[in-house]
Amino acid sequence: MTKKTANIADINEFRTLLVFEWGSRALRILGRDSNGKKIKNNIFYPNRSVTAEEATAFIRRELLPFKADINAGKVTIQAIATEVLRCMDSGPCLQNVKDKTGIEFGIIDPKRELELCAKGYWSHLELAGIFVHFGGKSTEFGRVTEIGNLHFVEGLNGDCRGSEDCAERMADAIQRVDRRSTEDALILTGNVMCEIGFMLNGAKGFQDFIMLDAEKLRNALIAHRDNPLFLDGGQKRTAQEIKLATEVLIGFLERMDNIQTVVISRANARSGLLCEMVDAEQCRLRQSFMPRQSVPGGPT
């Protein structure tokens, strides 16, 4: 089968997106209007998991009074919030909200994060690939979920017995995925929440996508395997957690030699260091939702 290179040239064709996320010590509401201008960016940090009730209260407080039109003036955030509040605990009705408002969004909690991330976000990405979720305790190691062109593989949830064991099991899970999905790209995700956490980088706004050569990425990881903090991306994970994830990725990329391209967000590396090390030219040619707003020392 002919190898292909991932193409995300149409990344700016995403429709307006709202993300409601809780369950990981944060609640975020993010979005942009039809012109790409950021319309809302609130974050609530109670330093613990946010309950559905708190999320509901937050949406009522922050969104219902917000009357700005989005989607070319066809719907208000207020109208969206009203629909969301009608189905906070019912995943299937997300499609109903989309049908009524024309807005794509996801409601993320630890129990439904993979499916809803995909339905509310990744389904727009015209890219067949594998999404590897380095998750917390809510994940089921090795589970493969197929949604559209993407395959989601869950892993690194605490039941691994060392990095070699993790890498072997992740590779085994990937091998069970339809071969079509390995022809384009490997989509790397973060340590705890779904890739939305990295793509939007929490309260920092929409971030850059970059595409890296898989072999160069593997070599960069190997070169810095003893200094893993440069991979933190602002998530404030411990050095041990990041080192384990790094070793798993090294082993994973070594085993999956058919993967040529890695899709990653620039926020996955402090100051874009990983990006610069692996492929500086690709960093300059990045595709973005919005103009980049970062400063030396980390994403902003």
Short mmCIF file of C-alpha atoms in Angstrom, two decimals:
data_model
loop_
_atom_site.label_atom_id
_atom_site.label_comp_id
_atom_site.label_asym_id
_atom_site.label_seq_id
_atom_site.Cartn_x
_atom_site.Cartn_y
_atom_site.Cartn_z
CA MET A 1 0.00 0.00 0.00
CA THR A 2 1.33 3.43 -0.91
CA LYS A 3 2.43 5.53 2.02
CA LYS A 4 0.81 8.93 2.33
CA THR A 5 1.78 12.10 4.13
CA ALA A 6 -0.80 13.66 6.43
CA ASN A 7 -2.45 16.74 5.01
CA ILE A 8 -4.00 19.31 7.33
CA ALA A 9 -4.05 22.17 4.87
CA ASP A 10 -7.76 22.68 5.51
CA ILE A 11 -7.33 23.13 9.24
CA ASN A 12 -8.84 26.62 9.12
CA GLU A 13 -12.05 25.21 7.66
CA PHE A 14 -13.17 24.16 11.13
CA ARG A 15 -16.59 25.48 12.05
CA THR A 16 -17.19 27.34 15.26
CA LEU A 17 -16.32 25.17 18.22
CA LEU A 18 -17.32 25.38 21.85
CA VAL A 19 -15.80 23.04 24.38
CA PHE A 20 -17.15 22.44 27.84
CA GLU A 21 -14.68 20.43 29.86
CA TRP A 22 -14.61 19.34 33.46
CA GLY A 23 -13.30 16.49 35.56
CA SER A 24 -9.63 17.44 35.50
CA ARG A 25 -9.46 20.32 37.99
CA ALA A 26 -10.67 22.72 35.33
CA LEU A 27 -13.68 23.90 33.41
CA ARG A 28 -13.14 25.66 30.14
CA ILE A 29 -15.44 27.39 27.69
CA LEU A 30 -13.76 28.31 24.44
CA GLY A 31 -14.95 29.37 21.05
CA ARG A 32 -14.45 31.63 18.07
CA ASP A 33 -16.80 33.44 15.76
CA SER A 34 -17.16 32.90 12.02
CA ASN A 35 -14.26 35.29 11.42
CA GLY A 36 -11.94 33.32 13.66
CA LYS A 37 -12.03 35.86 16.48
CA LYS A 38 -12.00 34.40 19.97
CA ILE A 39 -15.36 34.96 21.61
CA LYS A 40 -15.04 33.42 25.03
CA ASN A 41 -12.29 32.03 27.15
CA ASN A 42 -13.18 31.40 30.77
CA ILE A 43 -11.56 28.97 33.12
CA PHE A 44 -12.51 27.84 36.60
CA TYR A 45 -9.91 26.15 38.79
CA PRO A 46 -11.29 24.85 42.10
CA ASN A 47 -8.14 22.67 42.49
CA ARG A 48 -10.25 19.54 42.35
CA SER A 49 -12.56 17.79 39.94
CA VAL A 50 -15.51 19.91 38.86
CA THR A 51 -18.89 18.28 39.28
CA ALA A 52 -21.57 18.32 36.61
CA GLU A 53 -23.61 20.57 38.88
CA GLU A 54 -20.77 23.07 39.10
CA ALA A 55 -20.31 22.91 35.36
CA THR A 56 -24.00 23.62 34.87
CA ALA A 57 -23.84 26.58 37.24
CA PHE A 58 -20.76 27.87 35.47
CA ILE A 59 -22.44 27.69 32.08
CA ARG A 60 -25.50 29.48 33.44
CA ARG A 61 -23.37 32.21 34.99
CA GLU A 62 -20.92 32.71 32.12
CA LEU A 63 -22.82 31.81 28.97
CA LEU A 64 -26.50 32.56 29.41
CA PRO A 65 -25.91 36.31 29.85
CA PHE A 66 -23.51 36.38 26.90
CA LYS A 67 -25.56 37.58 23.93
CA ALA A 68 -22.92 37.91 21.20
CA ASP A 69 -23.87 36.38 17.87
CA ILE A 70 -21.68 33.70 16.36
CA ASN A 71 -21.82 31.61 13.23
CA ALA A 72 -22.51 34.62 11.02
CA GLY A 73 -25.19 35.87 13.40
CA LYS A 74 -27.40 32.80 13.01
CA VAL A 75 -27.29 31.76 16.64
CA THR A 76 -26.32 33.26 19.97
CA ILE A 77 -24.14 31.72 22.63
CA GLN A 78 -27.13 32.16 24.89
CA ALA A 79 -29.17 29.87 22.66
CA ILE A 80 -26.39 27.29 22.62
CA ALA A 81 -26.08 27.35 26.39
CA THR A 82 -29.81 26.82 26.71
CA GLU A 83 -29.63 23.73 24.53
CA VAL A 84 -26.58 22.41 26.34
CA LEU A 85 -28.25 22.73 29.71
CA ARG A 86 -31.08 20.57 28.44
CA CYS A 87 -28.80 17.62 27.89
CA MET A 88 -25.82 17.92 30.22
CA ASP A 89 -25.98 14.24 31.11
CA SER A 90 -27.06 12.80 27.79
CA GLY A 91 -24.39 12.26 25.16
CA PRO A 92 -26.73 11.33 22.28
CA CYS A 93 -28.49 14.67 22.41
CA LEU A 94 -25.30 16.45 21.40
CA GLN A 95 -26.28 15.83 17.81
CA ASN A 96 -29.65 17.40 18.52
CA VAL A 97 -27.93 20.54 19.79
CA LYS A 98 -25.83 20.66 16.63
CA ASP A 99 -28.95 20.27 14.49
CA LYS A 100 -30.70 23.10 16.31
CA THR A 101 -27.83 25.54 16.53
CA GLY A 102 -25.47 24.59 13.73
CA ILE A 103 -22.61 24.62 16.25
CA GLU A 104 -20.13 21.85 16.87
CA PHE A 105 -19.15 21.36 20.47
CA GLY A 106 -18.15 18.71 22.96
CA ILE A 107 -18.99 18.15 26.59
CA ILE A 108 -16.03 16.36 28.11
CA ASP A 109 -15.90 14.38 31.30
CA PRO A 110 -13.66 11.43 32.27
CA LYS A 111 -16.29 8.85 31.37
CA ARG A 112 -17.04 10.05 27.85
CA GLU A 113 -14.02 12.10 26.87
CA LEU A 114 -12.79 10.06 23.91
CA GLU A 115 -16.11 9.68 22.18
CA LEU A 116 -17.19 13.26 22.72
CA CYS A 117 -13.83 14.72 21.85
CA ALA A 118 -14.10 12.96 18.53
CA LYS A 119 -17.71 13.85 17.84
CA GLY A 120 -17.33 17.45 18.89
CA TYR A 121 -13.90 18.16 17.49
CA TRP A 122 -11.82 15.57 15.67
CA SER A 123 -14.58 14.63 13.25
CA HIS A 124 -13.73 17.81 11.35
CA LEU A 125 -10.16 16.80 10.73
CA GLU A 126 -9.97 15.29 7.26
CA LEU A 127 -7.20 12.96 8.29
CA ALA A 128 -7.16 9.23 8.80
CA GLY A 129 -4.96 8.49 11.74
CA ILE A 130 -4.47 6.97 15.16
CA PHE A 131 -5.16 9.00 18.26
CA VAL A 132 -3.12 7.72 21.22
CA HIS A 133 -4.56 8.88 24.52
CA PHE A 134 -2.12 8.84 27.42
CA GLY A 135 -4.83 8.90 29.99
CA GLY A 136 -5.48 8.92 33.68
CA LYS A 137 -7.36 6.39 35.76
CA SER A 138 -10.52 6.87 33.72
CA THR A 139 -9.06 5.13 30.68
CA GLU A 140 -9.19 1.49 29.71
CA PHE A 141 -5.73 0.44 28.62
CA GLY A 142 -5.51 -0.73 25.04
CA ARG A 143 -9.14 -0.08 24.18
CA VAL A 144 -9.60 0.91 20.53
CA THR A 145 -12.50 3.14 19.55
CA GLU A 146 -13.19 3.86 15.88
CA ILE A 147 -14.92 7.14 15.07
CA GLY A 148 -15.01 8.23 11.47
CA ASN A 149 -11.53 8.10 9.98
CA LEU A 150 -9.83 8.10 13.36
CA HIS A 151 -8.93 5.35 15.78
CA PHE A 152 -8.53 6.08 19.47
CA VAL A 153 -6.25 3.89 21.56
CA GLU A 154 -6.21 4.36 25.32
CA GLY A 155 -3.11 3.71 27.38
CA LEU A 156 -0.71 4.59 30.18
CA ASN A 157 -3.35 4.53 32.91
CA GLY A 158 -1.32 3.21 35.80
CA ASP A 159 -1.53 -0.52 35.22
CA CYS A 160 1.67 -0.64 33.16
CA ARG A 161 4.60 -2.46 34.68
CA GLY A 162 7.35 -0.24 33.35
CA SER A 163 7.90 1.54 30.07
CA GLU A 164 8.78 -1.57 28.03
CA ASP A 165 5.53 -3.23 29.08
CA CYS A 166 3.58 -0.09 28.18
CA ALA A 167 5.22 0.25 24.79
CA GLU A 168 4.62 -3.39 23.92
CA ARG A 169 0.98 -3.21 24.90
CA MET A 170 0.40 0.04 23.06
CA ALA A 171 2.02 -1.32 19.93
CA ASP A 172 -0.09 -4.45 20.21
CA ALA A 173 -3.24 -2.36 20.48
CA ILE A 174 -2.28 -0.31 17.44
CA GLN A 175 -1.60 -3.44 15.42
CA ARG A 176 -5.21 -4.44 15.98
CA VAL A 177 -6.39 -1.24 14.31
CA ASP A 178 -7.42 -1.29 10.67
CA ARG A 179 -4.27 -0.75 8.59
CA ARG A 180 -5.89 2.13 6.74
CA SER A 181 -5.56 4.36 9.78
CA THR A 182 -1.80 3.90 9.99
CA GLU A 183 -1.19 5.17 6.48
CA ASP A 184 -1.52 8.86 7.28
CA ALA A 185 -0.35 9.81 10.71
CA LEU A 186 -0.03 9.18 14.39
CA ILE A 187 -1.82 11.82 16.45
CA LEU A 188 -0.20 12.25 19.84
CA THR A 189 -2.16 13.38 22.86
CA GLY A 190 -1.40 14.61 26.34
CA ASN A 191 -0.99 13.02 29.72
CA VAL A 192 -4.42 13.28 31.29
CA MET A 193 -7.25 14.84 29.31
CA CYS A 194 -7.99 14.42 25.64
CA GLU A 195 -6.13 16.18 22.87
CA ILE A 196 -8.43 19.16 23.16
CA GLY A 197 -6.53 20.05 26.31
CA PHE A 198 -3.37 20.41 24.26
CA MET A 199 -4.82 21.75 21.04
CA LEU A 200 -6.54 24.55 22.92
CA ASN A 201 -3.95 24.57 25.70
CA GLY A 202 -6.44 25.24 28.45
CA ALA A 203 -7.18 28.90 28.94
CA LYS A 204 -4.50 29.94 26.48
CA GLY A 205 -6.67 29.89 23.38
CA PHE A 206 -6.33 28.08 20.08
CA GLN A 207 -2.84 26.77 19.40
CA ASP A 208 -0.80 25.71 16.41
CA PHE A 209 -0.77 22.35 14.74
CA ILE A 210 2.56 21.11 13.45
CA MET A 211 3.47 17.98 11.55
CA LEU A 212 6.70 16.20 12.36
CA ASP A 213 8.67 13.49 10.67
CA ALA A 214 8.21 10.40 12.84
CA GLU A 215 11.85 9.32 12.63
CA LYS A 216 13.11 12.79 13.57
CA LEU A 217 10.71 12.87 16.49
CA ARG A 218 11.92 9.50 17.73
CA ASN A 219 15.54 10.62 17.50
CA ALA A 220 14.76 13.84 19.39
CA LEU A 221 13.02 11.90 22.15
CA ILE A 222 15.97 9.55 22.46
CA ALA A 223 18.40 12.46 22.62
CA HIS A 224 16.46 14.05 25.49
CA ARG A 225 15.12 10.98 27.27
CA ASP A 226 17.09 11.93 30.41
CA ASN A 227 15.69 15.46 30.45
CA PRO A 228 11.96 14.94 29.92
CA LEU A 229 10.66 18.21 31.35
CA PHE A 230 10.98 19.94 27.98
CA LEU A 231 7.97 17.85 26.92
CA ASP A 232 5.75 19.15 29.71
CA GLY A 233 3.90 21.68 27.57
CA GLY A 234 2.66 23.55 30.63
CA GLN A 235 0.72 20.61 32.06
CA LYS A 236 2.92 20.52 35.16
CA ARG A 237 3.25 16.76 35.15
CA THR A 238 5.97 15.23 37.27
CA ALA A 239 9.32 14.34 35.74
CA GLN A 240 8.58 10.66 36.41
CA GLU A 241 5.25 10.82 34.58
CA ILE A 242 6.75 12.60 31.60
CA LYS A 243 9.74 10.27 31.46
CA LEU A 244 7.46 7.24 31.40
CA ALA A 245 5.39 8.75 28.60
CA THR A 246 8.60 9.61 26.71
CA GLU A 247 9.91 6.06 26.97
CA VAL A 248 6.59 4.67 25.82
CA LEU A 249 6.60 6.97 22.78
CA ILE A 250 10.16 6.01 21.91
CA GLY A 251 9.32 2.32 22.07
CA PHE A 252 6.07 2.88 20.26
CA LEU A 253 7.64 4.76 17.35
CA GLU A 254 10.39 2.14 17.08
CA ARG A 255 7.82 -0.62 16.74
CA MET A 256 5.48 1.23 14.37
CA ASP A 257 7.93 1.96 11.57
CA ASN A 258 5.12 2.33 9.03
CA ILE A 259 4.09 5.66 10.59
CA GLN A 260 5.81 8.51 8.78
CA THR A 261 4.10 11.60 10.17
CA VAL A 262 3.18 12.76 13.65
CA VAL A 263 0.53 15.43 14.17
CA ILE A 264 1.09 17.34 17.38
CA SER A 265 0.31 20.74 18.88
CA ARG A 266 3.05 23.25 19.43
CA ALA A 267 1.90 23.56 23.03
CA ASN A 268 3.21 20.05 23.60
CA ALA A 269 6.72 21.45 23.97
CA ARG A 270 7.86 24.35 26.08
CA SER A 271 8.69 27.31 23.84
CA GLY A 272 8.28 24.97 20.88
CA LEU A 273 11.62 23.38 21.75
CA LEU A 274 10.64 19.95 20.51
CA CYS A 275 9.31 21.45 17.31
CA GLU A 276 12.50 23.41 16.72
CA MET A 277 14.69 20.39 17.40
CA VAL A 278 12.80 18.07 15.12
CA ASP A 279 11.92 20.26 12.17
CA ALA A 280 12.44 24.01 12.36
CA GLU A 281 11.13 24.54 8.84
CA GLN A 282 7.87 22.82 9.67
CA CYS A 283 7.49 25.12 12.67
CA ARG A 284 7.64 28.11 10.35
CA LEU A 285 5.07 26.55 8.06
CA ARG A 286 2.61 25.61 10.82
CA GLN A 287 -1.13 25.72 10.29
CA SER A 288 -2.97 27.78 12.89
CA PHE A 289 -6.45 28.53 14.07
CA MET A 290 -5.33 32.01 15.05
CA PRO A 291 -2.13 34.06 14.90
CA ARG A 292 0.31 32.59 17.39
CA GLN A 293 0.63 34.44 20.69
CA SER A 294 3.56 32.93 22.53
CA VAL A 295 6.62 34.29 24.25
CA PRO A 296 9.96 32.76 25.23
CA GLY A 297 9.51 30.48 28.19
CA GLY A 298 6.27 28.81 27.25
CA PRO A 299 2.94 29.05 25.39
CA THR A 300 0.71 32.00 26.18
#
